[in-house]
Amino acid sequence: MIDFMDSLSQSSKIGTLIQETRQSRGMTQADLAKALGTSQSAINRIEKGGQNISLDMLGRISDVLSSQIVQLNANGSINFRIEGGQKLSGHIVTKTSKNAAVALLCATLLNRGTTTLRHVARIEEVNRIIEVLNSIGVKTRWFGDNDLEITPPAKLKLENMDVAAARRTRSIIMFLGPLMHRYKEFELPYAGGCSLGERTVEPHLNGLHNFGLTVDTVTGHYTATSKPVKPEKAIVLSERGDTVTENILMAAAMNDGVTVIRNASPNYMVQDLCFFLQKLGVKIEGIGSTTLTVTGIRDINKNVEYAPSEDPIEVMSFIAAAIVTKSEITIERAPIEFLEIDLKFLENMGFEYELSDEYPALNGHTRLVDITTKPSELHASEDKIHSMPFPGLNIDNLPFFAVIAACAKGRTMIHDWVYENRAIYLTELTRLNANVQLIDPHRLYVTGPTKWRAAEIITPPALRPAVVIMLGMLAAPGVSFLRNIYSINRGYEDLAERLNTLGAKISVIRDITE
């Protein structure tokens, strides 16, 4: 999905997204042309950015591809008015992980008992999964300090699934693992979420096939057929993906044998899922490593409570906010195990900070610290900055290094090898006077230090780049406007209000609905 602006510069981006979405759906240009009642040559011109596209045509393409290619800054949207150039100070407490929350919500489908999750992040991504759960008969109740109670019905009503909510989150793909042991056949809508290029679901399908799940991809949805079997050998994942590992873990949880998963992600949200499954009675060895040995159980019916750990990506957001505003703040409850490499990269660029002694998270496993940032004079990284699966630099934290590099003296290369489109969105920093040069869809040069300038920008339709633009606006003296910030609300709870407690000046403006 890409925000629509009346600018020819967007045509090639829109065309590329249409092409990638079409290909991921297994459609040819001729197939798309036939569905739209137009010519193949017209589709070819659109995908090459050589033809203007009306809003009506964009809407029709989105419907055919079952993917919202375009997002208008429509009446009723939420915007930020940011008075930049303010120093920040004080303490801020890290909230629990968004990525852990969505995985745990999917995992509650394994349990016939009531699950209570403590201190859940109340964000749009979580809301979408809750809407899907409610639509199929699951009862949910918020209470206390963002505690969430989830009670399943005796039988899910999959035929009533809220398709619109499901298509707005990629996490829906993680319903495959829990549902395959309960239903011989079922359907799921295509996974949605951020617009970051083609993100194949093949590793999910390949891994789940070991348990007897077959998935056919048809227009608009996946059709799953399940004939549960016990894996005959270790499952080797073709990519060390977080959601892929989680999906396989949930399938293994109700396989009443031993499943060995190799090349598993040991990342923070996977560890939280493992700790939760252990509370359900599933035995898991190797947590935190790339080899997991799971002894599942055929039926899970247990009233259970679990508290997911804090979000390392949120911590990095606040670190970046402190760096770009040259401020001293203390970020409490930071999961240090999942930030050490990222902090090492920053140290090498001249960033100064202090750490408190370690203490345990509420889950009893994750190591937390408080991080106090110091105003620092940064220099460009001597080597390119690129992400790697954990324990490397976090893939979701990589975009923050673009705005950080814009504050550093010299030229830094950012290599985002995972996603096709995310680096493109980071070029929006040029609107704030940053020197960002796109080399190709995966690499860019950022040259600093930047003399920031206020601007008005429509929020990129990808969560982390959207926050990066917001952080640049915090540094820019004057008044900036960030339009249609739904992307940010997908992953952050009350981000503007919380930054304001540190001294930022961000006003939330809602467009008036006619």
Short mmCIF file of C-alpha atoms in Angstrom, two decimals:
data_model
loop_
_atom_site.label_atom_id
_atom_site.label_comp_id
_atom_site.label_asym_id
_atom_site.label_seq_id
_atom_site.Cartn_x
_atom_site.Cartn_y
_atom_site.Cartn_z
CA MET A 1 0.00 0.00 0.00
CA ILE A 2 1.26 3.49 -0.79
CA ASP A 3 -0.16 6.87 0.14
CA PHE A 4 -1.56 8.75 -2.86
CA MET A 5 -0.16 12.21 -3.60
CA ASP A 6 -0.91 14.26 -6.71
CA SER A 7 2.63 13.91 -8.00
CA LEU A 8 4.10 12.16 -10.99
CA SER A 9 7.03 11.11 -8.80
CA GLN A 10 4.71 8.56 -7.17
CA SER A 11 3.72 6.84 -10.44
CA SER A 12 6.73 4.53 -10.59
CA LYS A 13 6.38 3.59 -6.90
CA ILE A 14 2.70 2.79 -7.38
CA GLY A 15 3.46 0.84 -10.54
CA THR A 16 6.14 -1.20 -8.78
CA LEU A 17 3.80 -2.05 -5.91
CA ILE A 18 1.06 -3.10 -8.34
CA GLN A 19 3.51 -5.35 -10.20
CA GLU A 20 4.87 -6.97 -7.02
CA THR A 21 1.39 -7.53 -5.60
CA ARG A 22 0.15 -8.99 -8.89
CA GLN A 23 3.10 -11.39 -9.08
CA SER A 24 2.63 -12.47 -5.44
CA ARG A 25 -0.96 -13.36 -6.35
CA GLY A 26 0.24 -15.55 -9.24
CA MET A 27 -1.44 -13.33 -11.85
CA THR A 28 -0.06 -12.34 -15.25
CA GLN A 29 -0.51 -8.89 -16.75
CA ALA A 30 -3.09 -10.45 -19.06
CA ASP A 31 -5.02 -11.85 -16.06
CA LEU A 32 -5.12 -8.44 -14.38
CA ALA A 33 -6.08 -6.69 -17.61
CA LYS A 34 -8.98 -9.11 -18.17
CA ALA A 35 -10.25 -8.65 -14.61
CA LEU A 36 -10.16 -4.86 -15.03
CA GLY A 37 -11.60 -4.82 -18.55
CA THR A 38 -8.56 -3.11 -20.02
CA SER A 39 -5.59 -4.03 -22.23
CA GLN A 40 -2.38 -5.78 -21.24
CA SER A 41 -0.40 -2.88 -22.74
CA ALA A 42 -2.20 -0.50 -20.37
CA ILE A 43 -1.22 -2.67 -17.38
CA ASN A 44 2.36 -2.74 -18.65
CA ARG A 45 2.44 1.08 -18.84
CA ILE A 46 0.92 1.40 -15.36
CA GLU A 47 3.49 -0.96 -13.84
CA LYS A 48 6.33 0.94 -15.51
CA GLY A 49 5.02 4.26 -14.16
CA GLY A 50 4.30 5.53 -17.65
CA GLN A 51 0.57 6.13 -17.34
CA ASN A 52 -1.47 8.34 -15.03
CA ILE A 53 -3.89 6.34 -12.89
CA SER A 54 -7.26 7.63 -11.76
CA LEU A 55 -8.44 7.06 -8.19
CA ASP A 56 -11.23 4.89 -9.59
CA MET A 57 -8.71 2.65 -11.38
CA LEU A 58 -6.53 2.43 -8.28
CA GLY A 59 -9.54 1.34 -6.28
CA ARG A 60 -10.47 -1.31 -8.85
CA ILE A 61 -6.89 -2.65 -8.95
CA SER A 62 -6.87 -2.83 -5.13
CA ASP A 63 -10.12 -4.84 -5.20
CA VAL A 64 -8.88 -7.30 -7.84
CA LEU A 65 -5.54 -7.84 -6.06
CA SER A 66 -7.19 -7.95 -2.62
CA SER A 67 -4.62 -5.46 -1.40
CA GLN A 68 -5.03 -1.76 -0.62
CA ILE A 69 -2.47 -0.29 -3.03
CA VAL A 70 -3.50 3.26 -2.27
CA GLN A 71 -4.35 5.00 0.97
CA LEU A 72 -5.95 8.43 0.74
CA ASN A 73 -5.56 11.08 3.40
CA ALA A 74 -9.31 10.96 3.80
CA ASN A 75 -11.62 12.88 6.08
CA GLY A 76 -11.46 11.44 9.55
CA SER A 77 -7.75 10.62 9.44
CA ILE A 78 -5.39 11.47 12.31
CA ASN A 79 -2.43 13.81 11.84
CA PHE A 80 0.46 15.13 13.91
CA ARG A 81 1.42 18.80 14.22
CA ILE A 82 5.00 18.82 15.47
CA GLU A 83 6.88 21.84 16.82
CA GLY A 84 10.42 20.63 16.32
CA GLY A 85 13.71 21.66 17.85
CA GLN A 86 12.68 20.90 21.45
CA LYS A 87 15.07 19.36 23.96
CA LEU A 88 13.80 16.21 25.65
CA SER A 89 14.35 15.19 29.28
CA GLY A 90 13.00 12.87 31.93
CA HIS A 91 12.08 9.18 32.17
CA ILE A 92 9.89 7.01 29.96
CA VAL A 93 8.76 3.42 30.55
CA THR A 94 8.92 0.93 27.67
CA LYS A 95 5.66 -0.80 26.82
CA THR A 96 5.35 -4.48 26.01
CA SER A 97 6.15 -5.85 22.59
CA LYS A 98 3.70 -5.41 19.73
CA ASN A 99 5.18 -8.37 17.84
CA ALA A 100 4.91 -10.63 20.88
CA ALA A 101 1.32 -9.52 21.50
CA VAL A 102 0.05 -10.46 18.04
CA ALA A 103 1.79 -13.87 18.17
CA LEU A 104 0.36 -14.59 21.62
CA LEU A 105 -3.14 -13.60 20.48
CA CYS A 106 -2.88 -16.06 17.61
CA ALA A 107 -1.55 -18.71 20.02
CA THR A 108 -4.60 -18.36 22.28
CA LEU A 109 -6.46 -20.32 19.57
CA LEU A 110 -4.53 -23.38 20.77
CA ASN A 111 -6.08 -23.15 24.23
CA ARG A 112 -9.66 -24.21 25.04
CA GLY A 113 -9.29 -22.50 28.41
CA THR A 114 -9.16 -18.80 29.26
CA THR A 115 -5.94 -16.90 28.59
CA THR A 116 -5.08 -13.66 30.38
CA LEU A 117 -2.31 -11.53 28.88
CA ARG A 118 -0.86 -8.80 31.09
CA HIS A 119 -0.02 -5.24 29.99
CA VAL A 120 -0.81 -5.77 26.31
CA ALA A 121 0.04 -2.93 23.93
CA ARG A 122 -3.26 -1.29 22.86
CA ILE A 123 -2.32 -0.61 19.26
CA GLU A 124 -4.04 -0.92 15.90
CA GLU A 125 -2.31 -4.18 14.97
CA VAL A 126 -3.58 -5.76 18.19
CA ASN A 127 -7.04 -4.27 17.59
CA ARG A 128 -7.22 -5.89 14.14
CA ILE A 129 -6.40 -9.36 15.53
CA ILE A 130 -8.95 -8.88 18.32
CA GLU A 131 -11.57 -7.91 15.73
CA VAL A 132 -10.83 -11.10 13.83
CA LEU A 133 -11.00 -13.20 17.01
CA ASN A 134 -14.29 -11.59 18.05
CA SER A 135 -15.79 -12.20 14.61
CA ILE A 136 -15.19 -15.97 14.88
CA GLY A 137 -16.72 -16.23 18.34
CA VAL A 138 -13.80 -15.56 20.73
CA LYS A 139 -14.72 -13.34 23.68
CA THR A 140 -12.19 -10.71 24.74
CA ARG A 141 -12.27 -8.32 27.69
CA TRP A 142 -9.92 -5.47 28.58
CA PHE A 143 -9.46 -4.73 32.29
CA GLY A 144 -6.91 -3.42 34.77
CA ASP A 145 -3.67 -2.02 33.37
CA ASN A 146 -4.13 -3.05 29.71
CA ASP A 147 -4.78 -6.65 30.74
CA LEU A 148 -6.67 -8.73 28.19
CA GLU A 149 -8.79 -11.82 28.85
CA ILE A 150 -9.40 -14.19 25.91
CA THR A 151 -12.05 -16.91 26.12
CA PRO A 152 -12.70 -19.16 23.11
CA PRO A 153 -16.10 -20.65 22.21
CA ALA A 154 -16.69 -24.39 22.07
CA LYS A 155 -16.50 -24.11 18.29
CA LEU A 156 -15.05 -21.28 16.24
CA LYS A 157 -17.22 -19.70 13.54
CA LEU A 158 -14.59 -19.29 10.85
CA GLU A 159 -17.26 -18.56 8.24
CA ASN A 160 -18.00 -15.27 10.07
CA MET A 161 -14.37 -14.03 9.96
CA ASP A 162 -13.98 -10.26 9.61
CA VAL A 163 -12.16 -10.29 6.28
CA ALA A 164 -11.56 -6.53 6.21
CA ALA A 165 -9.76 -6.61 9.58
CA ALA A 166 -7.81 -9.75 8.62
CA ARG A 167 -6.48 -8.15 5.44
CA ARG A 168 -5.10 -5.19 7.37
CA THR A 169 -2.62 -7.34 9.31
CA ARG A 170 0.05 -9.75 8.16
CA SER A 171 -0.28 -11.57 11.48
CA ILE A 172 -3.36 -13.39 10.18
CA ILE A 173 -0.96 -15.84 8.50
CA MET A 174 -0.19 -17.15 12.03
CA PHE A 175 -3.71 -18.59 12.28
CA LEU A 176 -2.56 -21.47 10.06
CA GLY A 177 -0.54 -23.25 12.77
CA PRO A 178 -3.24 -23.20 15.49
CA LEU A 179 -6.20 -23.96 13.19
CA MET A 180 -4.70 -26.90 11.29
CA HIS A 181 -5.21 -29.28 14.24
CA ARG A 182 -8.87 -28.29 14.68
CA TYR A 183 -10.21 -28.17 11.12
CA LYS A 184 -9.84 -30.43 8.10
CA GLU A 185 -10.51 -27.49 5.78
CA PHE A 186 -10.60 -23.73 6.32
CA GLU A 187 -9.93 -20.45 4.54
CA LEU A 188 -7.90 -17.38 5.48
CA PRO A 189 -7.74 -14.00 3.69
CA TYR A 190 -4.47 -12.87 2.21
CA ALA A 191 -2.11 -11.39 4.78
CA GLY A 192 -1.74 -7.60 4.75
CA GLY A 193 0.20 -5.16 6.96
CA CYS A 194 2.99 -2.81 5.92
CA SER A 195 3.83 -2.17 2.28
CA LEU A 196 7.44 -3.32 2.20
CA GLY A 197 7.62 -5.25 -1.05
CA GLU A 198 6.88 -8.85 -1.80
CA ARG A 199 7.04 -10.95 1.36
CA THR A 200 6.51 -14.54 0.37
CA VAL A 201 4.50 -16.89 2.58
CA GLU A 202 6.23 -19.91 1.04
CA PRO A 203 8.45 -20.58 4.11
CA HIS A 204 5.27 -20.80 6.22
CA LEU A 205 3.58 -23.22 3.83
CA ASN A 206 6.71 -25.30 3.34
CA GLY A 207 7.25 -25.70 7.09
CA LEU A 208 3.60 -26.47 7.89
CA HIS A 209 3.47 -29.07 5.13
CA ASN A 210 5.56 -31.28 7.46
CA PHE A 211 2.51 -31.50 9.74
CA GLY A 212 0.13 -32.39 6.92
CA LEU A 213 -1.14 -28.93 5.96
CA THR A 214 -1.68 -28.17 2.28
CA VAL A 215 -2.51 -24.62 1.22
CA ASP A 216 -3.82 -23.55 -2.17
CA THR A 217 -3.50 -19.89 -3.07
CA VAL A 218 -6.55 -18.58 -4.89
CA THR A 219 -7.70 -15.02 -5.60
CA GLY A 220 -8.22 -13.22 -2.30
CA HIS A 221 -7.59 -16.04 0.15
CA TYR A 222 -5.75 -19.22 1.12
CA THR A 223 -7.61 -22.54 1.16
CA ALA A 224 -6.08 -24.89 3.73
CA THR A 225 -6.54 -28.65 3.90
CA SER A 226 -5.25 -30.44 6.98
CA LYS A 227 -4.47 -34.14 7.42
CA PRO A 228 -2.31 -33.99 10.58
CA VAL A 229 0.80 -36.18 10.61
CA LYS A 230 3.89 -36.28 12.80
CA PRO A 231 6.99 -34.85 11.11
CA GLU A 232 9.27 -37.68 10.03
CA LYS A 233 12.46 -35.66 10.45
CA ALA A 234 13.73 -32.32 11.70
CA ILE A 235 12.06 -29.32 10.06
CA VAL A 236 14.66 -27.05 8.50
CA LEU A 237 13.26 -23.59 7.85
CA SER A 238 14.29 -22.04 4.54
CA GLU A 239 14.48 -18.63 6.22
CA ARG A 240 15.07 -17.67 9.84
CA GLY A 241 11.89 -15.65 10.00
CA ASP A 242 10.13 -14.64 13.21
CA THR A 243 6.53 -15.30 12.11
CA VAL A 244 7.60 -18.45 10.24
CA THR A 245 9.16 -19.85 13.41
CA GLU A 246 6.09 -18.87 15.44
CA ASN A 247 3.73 -20.58 12.99
CA ILE A 248 5.76 -23.82 13.11
CA LEU A 249 5.94 -23.63 16.91
CA MET A 250 2.16 -23.37 17.16
CA ALA A 251 1.70 -26.32 14.84
CA ALA A 252 4.25 -28.32 16.88
CA ALA A 253 2.50 -27.41 20.15
CA MET A 254 -0.44 -29.70 19.36
CA ASN A 255 1.57 -32.42 17.68
CA ASP A 256 1.70 -35.11 20.36
CA GLY A 257 5.22 -36.13 19.44
CA VAL A 258 8.64 -34.51 19.28
CA THR A 259 9.31 -31.82 16.66
CA VAL A 260 12.81 -30.50 15.99
CA ILE A 261 12.96 -27.08 14.30
CA ARG A 262 16.28 -26.01 12.81
CA ASN A 263 17.23 -22.50 11.63
CA ALA A 264 14.57 -21.18 14.01
CA SER A 265 14.51 -17.50 14.92
CA PRO A 266 15.63 -16.90 18.53
CA ASN A 267 14.26 -13.34 18.49
CA TYR A 268 12.37 -11.70 21.34
CA MET A 269 8.81 -12.38 20.15
CA VAL A 270 9.66 -16.05 19.48
CA GLN A 271 11.05 -16.41 22.99
CA ASP A 272 7.89 -14.88 24.46
CA LEU A 273 5.80 -17.37 22.49
CA CYS A 274 7.96 -20.25 23.75
CA PHE A 275 7.57 -19.14 27.38
CA PHE A 276 3.80 -18.90 26.88
CA LEU A 277 3.58 -22.35 25.29
CA GLN A 278 5.51 -23.75 28.23
CA LYS A 279 2.83 -22.36 30.54
CA LEU A 280 0.27 -24.25 28.45
CA GLY A 281 2.16 -27.47 29.13
CA VAL A 282 4.22 -27.73 25.94
CA LYS A 283 7.84 -28.77 26.50
CA ILE A 284 10.42 -26.72 24.58
CA GLU A 285 14.19 -27.10 24.70
CA GLY A 286 16.69 -24.71 23.12
CA ILE A 287 14.85 -21.41 23.70
CA GLY A 288 17.11 -18.58 22.55
CA SER A 289 18.96 -20.80 20.06
CA THR A 290 18.35 -21.70 16.41
CA THR A 291 17.36 -25.29 17.23
CA LEU A 292 14.12 -25.87 19.11
CA THR A 293 12.92 -29.27 20.31
CA VAL A 294 9.18 -29.25 20.99
CA THR A 295 7.19 -31.98 22.74
CA GLY A 296 3.58 -31.15 22.03
CA ILE A 297 0.29 -32.25 23.56
CA ARG A 298 -2.87 -33.27 21.71
CA ASP A 299 -5.27 -31.11 23.71
CA ILE A 300 -4.75 -27.85 25.62
CA ASN A 301 -7.43 -26.73 28.06
CA LYS A 302 -5.89 -24.55 30.73
CA ASN A 303 -6.63 -21.22 32.40
CA VAL A 304 -3.33 -19.38 32.13
CA GLU A 305 -1.78 -15.93 32.65
CA TYR A 306 1.25 -14.54 30.86
CA ALA A 307 3.02 -11.17 30.67
CA PRO A 308 4.88 -10.49 27.40
CA SER A 309 8.19 -8.67 27.72
CA GLU A 310 9.04 -5.13 26.68
CA ASP A 311 9.55 -3.96 23.10
CA PRO A 312 13.17 -3.42 21.97
CA ILE A 313 11.98 -1.56 18.86
CA GLU A 314 10.16 0.99 20.99
CA VAL A 315 13.36 1.44 23.02
CA MET A 316 15.30 2.13 19.83
CA SER A 317 12.66 4.68 18.82
CA PHE A 318 13.29 6.62 22.04
CA ILE A 319 17.07 6.29 21.69
CA ALA A 320 16.81 7.77 18.19
CA ALA A 321 14.55 10.57 19.51
CA ALA A 322 17.20 11.42 22.10
CA ILE A 323 20.00 11.36 19.52
CA VAL A 324 18.30 13.61 16.95
CA THR A 325 17.31 16.15 19.64
CA LYS A 326 20.69 15.89 21.45
CA SER A 327 18.90 15.10 24.70
CA GLU A 328 19.47 13.16 27.91
CA ILE A 329 16.57 10.85 28.76
CA THR A 330 16.22 7.60 30.69
CA ILE A 331 14.41 4.71 29.01
CA GLU A 332 13.19 2.24 31.63
CA ARG A 333 12.60 -1.51 31.20
CA ALA A 334 14.71 -2.00 28.06
CA PRO A 335 15.25 -5.68 27.06
CA ILE A 336 19.03 -5.43 26.77
CA GLU A 337 19.60 -8.87 25.23
CA PHE A 338 17.85 -7.65 22.08
CA LEU A 339 19.59 -4.26 21.93
CA GLU A 340 23.25 -5.03 22.60
CA ILE A 341 24.32 -5.24 18.94
CA ASP A 342 22.33 -2.13 17.99
CA LEU A 343 23.97 -0.22 20.85
CA LYS A 344 27.39 -1.45 19.71
CA PHE A 345 26.80 0.06 16.26
CA LEU A 346 25.83 3.34 17.95
CA GLU A 347 28.90 3.23 20.22
CA ASN A 348 31.07 2.90 17.13
CA MET A 349 29.44 6.10 15.80
CA GLY A 350 30.24 7.98 19.04
CA PHE A 351 26.99 7.54 20.97
CA GLU A 352 27.36 7.78 24.75
CA TYR A 353 25.00 6.22 27.27
CA GLU A 354 24.76 4.54 30.68
CA LEU A 355 23.12 1.27 31.71
CA SER A 356 21.60 0.36 35.07
CA ASP A 357 22.01 -3.05 36.68
CA GLU A 358 19.91 -5.81 35.12
CA TYR A 359 16.54 -6.95 36.51
CA PRO A 360 13.97 -9.51 35.30
CA ALA A 361 10.86 -8.85 33.22
CA LEU A 362 7.46 -10.00 34.48
CA ASN A 363 7.77 -13.13 32.33
CA GLY A 364 10.62 -14.18 34.64
CA HIS A 365 13.09 -14.67 31.78
CA THR A 366 13.90 -11.50 29.81
CA ARG A 367 16.74 -9.31 31.13
CA LEU A 368 15.85 -5.61 31.50
CA VAL A 369 17.90 -2.47 32.12
CA ASP A 370 17.36 1.28 32.21
CA ILE A 371 19.25 3.21 29.51
CA THR A 372 20.26 6.85 30.02
CA THR A 373 21.26 8.62 26.81
CA LYS A 374 23.88 11.38 26.68
CA PRO A 375 24.05 14.20 24.09
CA SER A 376 26.71 12.95 21.67
CA GLU A 377 28.64 14.14 18.64
CA LEU A 378 28.25 11.33 16.12
CA HIS A 379 30.38 10.42 13.13
CA ALA A 380 29.43 8.24 10.18
CA SER A 381 29.78 4.50 10.49
CA GLU A 382 33.03 3.25 8.97
CA ASP A 383 31.26 0.17 7.65
CA LYS A 384 27.84 -0.16 6.08
CA ILE A 385 24.97 -0.65 8.52
CA HIS A 386 22.84 -3.69 7.75
CA SER A 387 20.52 -5.90 9.72
CA MET A 388 20.79 -9.61 10.41
CA PRO A 389 18.56 -12.17 12.11
CA PHE A 390 18.97 -12.12 15.89
CA PRO A 391 21.50 -11.79 17.45
CA GLY A 392 22.47 -9.36 14.67
CA LEU A 393 21.26 -5.79 14.36
CA ASN A 394 17.47 -5.94 14.53
CA ILE A 395 15.75 -5.80 11.14
CA ASP A 396 13.02 -3.52 12.51
CA ASN A 397 15.59 -1.16 14.04
CA LEU A 398 17.55 -0.59 10.83
CA PRO A 399 15.40 2.35 9.59
CA PHE A 400 16.22 4.35 12.74
CA PHE A 401 19.85 4.37 11.66
CA ALA A 402 18.87 6.47 8.64
CA VAL A 403 17.71 9.40 10.76
CA ILE A 404 20.60 8.81 13.20
CA ALA A 405 23.12 8.82 10.32
CA ALA A 406 21.59 12.11 9.15
CA CYS A 407 22.80 13.58 12.46
CA ALA A 408 26.33 12.17 12.10
CA LYS A 409 29.29 13.80 10.39
CA GLY A 410 30.16 12.02 7.15
CA ARG A 411 28.49 9.51 4.82
CA THR A 412 26.91 6.26 6.01
CA MET A 413 25.62 3.43 3.85
CA ILE A 414 22.36 1.80 5.00
CA HIS A 415 21.74 -1.63 3.42
CA ASP A 416 18.17 -2.89 3.89
CA TRP A 417 18.53 -6.24 2.13
CA VAL A 418 15.32 -7.73 3.56
CA TYR A 419 12.66 -5.47 2.04
CA GLU A 420 12.32 -4.17 -1.50
CA ASN A 421 10.54 -0.89 -0.71
CA ARG A 422 11.49 0.24 2.78
CA ALA A 423 14.65 2.10 1.75
CA ILE A 424 12.58 4.06 -0.79
CA TYR A 425 10.34 5.39 1.97
CA LEU A 426 13.38 6.60 3.91
CA THR A 427 14.16 9.03 1.09
CA GLU A 428 11.24 11.12 2.43
CA LEU A 429 13.82 12.44 4.92
CA THR A 430 15.04 14.67 2.08
CA ARG A 431 11.83 16.67 2.51
CA LEU A 432 13.24 17.59 5.94
CA ASN A 433 16.53 18.65 4.28
CA ALA A 434 18.44 15.44 4.98
CA ASN A 435 20.96 14.30 2.37
CA VAL A 436 19.70 10.85 1.41
CA GLN A 437 20.79 9.24 -1.85
CA LEU A 438 19.00 6.09 -3.00
CA ILE A 439 21.46 3.72 -4.70
CA ASP A 440 18.97 0.94 -5.44
CA PRO A 441 15.78 -0.39 -3.76
CA HIS A 442 17.89 -1.85 -0.93
CA ARG A 443 20.72 0.63 -0.35
CA LEU A 444 21.07 4.31 0.37
CA TYR A 445 23.73 6.80 1.41
CA VAL A 446 22.97 9.25 4.22
CA THR A 447 25.32 12.21 4.62
CA GLY A 448 25.27 14.42 7.70
CA PRO A 449 25.10 16.41 9.80
CA THR A 450 21.72 17.72 8.67
CA LYS A 451 20.39 21.25 9.07
CA TRP A 452 16.83 20.09 9.63
CA ARG A 453 13.93 21.97 8.05
CA ALA A 454 10.22 21.68 8.84
CA ALA A 455 7.91 20.18 6.22
CA GLU A 456 4.48 18.67 5.60
CA ILE A 457 4.59 14.97 4.69
CA ILE A 458 2.02 12.22 4.20
CA THR A 459 2.98 9.27 6.42
CA PRO A 460 4.66 6.38 4.58
CA PRO A 461 2.52 3.21 4.68
CA ALA A 462 5.22 1.30 6.57
CA LEU A 463 5.52 1.44 10.34
CA ARG A 464 9.23 2.05 11.01
CA PRO A 465 9.87 4.51 8.14
CA ALA A 466 6.79 6.42 9.34
CA VAL A 467 8.31 6.82 12.81
CA VAL A 468 11.66 7.79 11.27
CA ILE A 469 9.97 10.72 9.49
CA MET A 470 8.32 11.69 12.77
CA LEU A 471 11.71 11.67 14.54
CA GLY A 472 13.21 13.88 11.84
CA MET A 473 10.39 16.34 12.47
CA LEU A 474 11.27 16.38 16.20
CA ALA A 475 14.71 17.63 15.20
CA ALA A 476 13.51 20.21 12.65
CA PRO A 477 12.95 23.74 14.07
CA GLY A 478 9.54 25.13 13.18
CA VAL A 479 6.19 23.44 12.62
CA SER A 480 5.87 20.21 10.63
CA PHE A 481 2.75 18.25 9.77
CA LEU A 482 2.67 14.46 9.46
CA ARG A 483 -0.56 13.45 7.74
CA ASN A 484 -2.56 10.24 8.22
CA ILE A 485 -0.52 8.50 10.92
CA TYR A 486 -2.41 5.17 10.99
CA SER A 487 0.86 3.38 10.14
CA ILE A 488 2.37 4.63 13.41
CA ASN A 489 -0.67 3.64 15.45
CA ARG A 490 -0.28 0.09 14.11
CA GLY A 491 2.78 -0.39 16.28
CA TYR A 492 2.86 2.28 18.99
CA GLU A 493 0.47 3.17 21.80
CA ASP A 494 0.01 6.91 22.43
CA LEU A 495 3.45 7.67 20.97
CA ALA A 496 2.84 11.41 20.60
CA GLU A 497 1.49 11.80 24.12
CA ARG A 498 4.37 9.84 25.61
CA LEU A 499 6.99 11.87 23.75
CA ASN A 500 5.24 14.99 25.00
CA THR A 501 5.91 13.86 28.58
CA LEU A 502 9.61 14.18 27.69
CA GLY A 503 9.19 17.72 26.35
CA ALA A 504 8.20 17.20 22.73
CA LYS A 505 5.43 19.40 21.32
CA ILE A 506 3.16 17.17 19.26
CA SER A 507 -0.51 17.94 18.74
CA VAL A 508 -2.89 15.25 17.53
CA ILE A 509 -5.25 16.68 14.92
CA ARG A 510 -8.25 14.76 13.64
CA ASP A 511 -9.70 15.71 10.28
CA ILE A 512 -13.36 16.60 10.43
CA THR A 513 -15.61 14.01 8.81
CA GLU A 514 -18.21 15.58 6.54
#
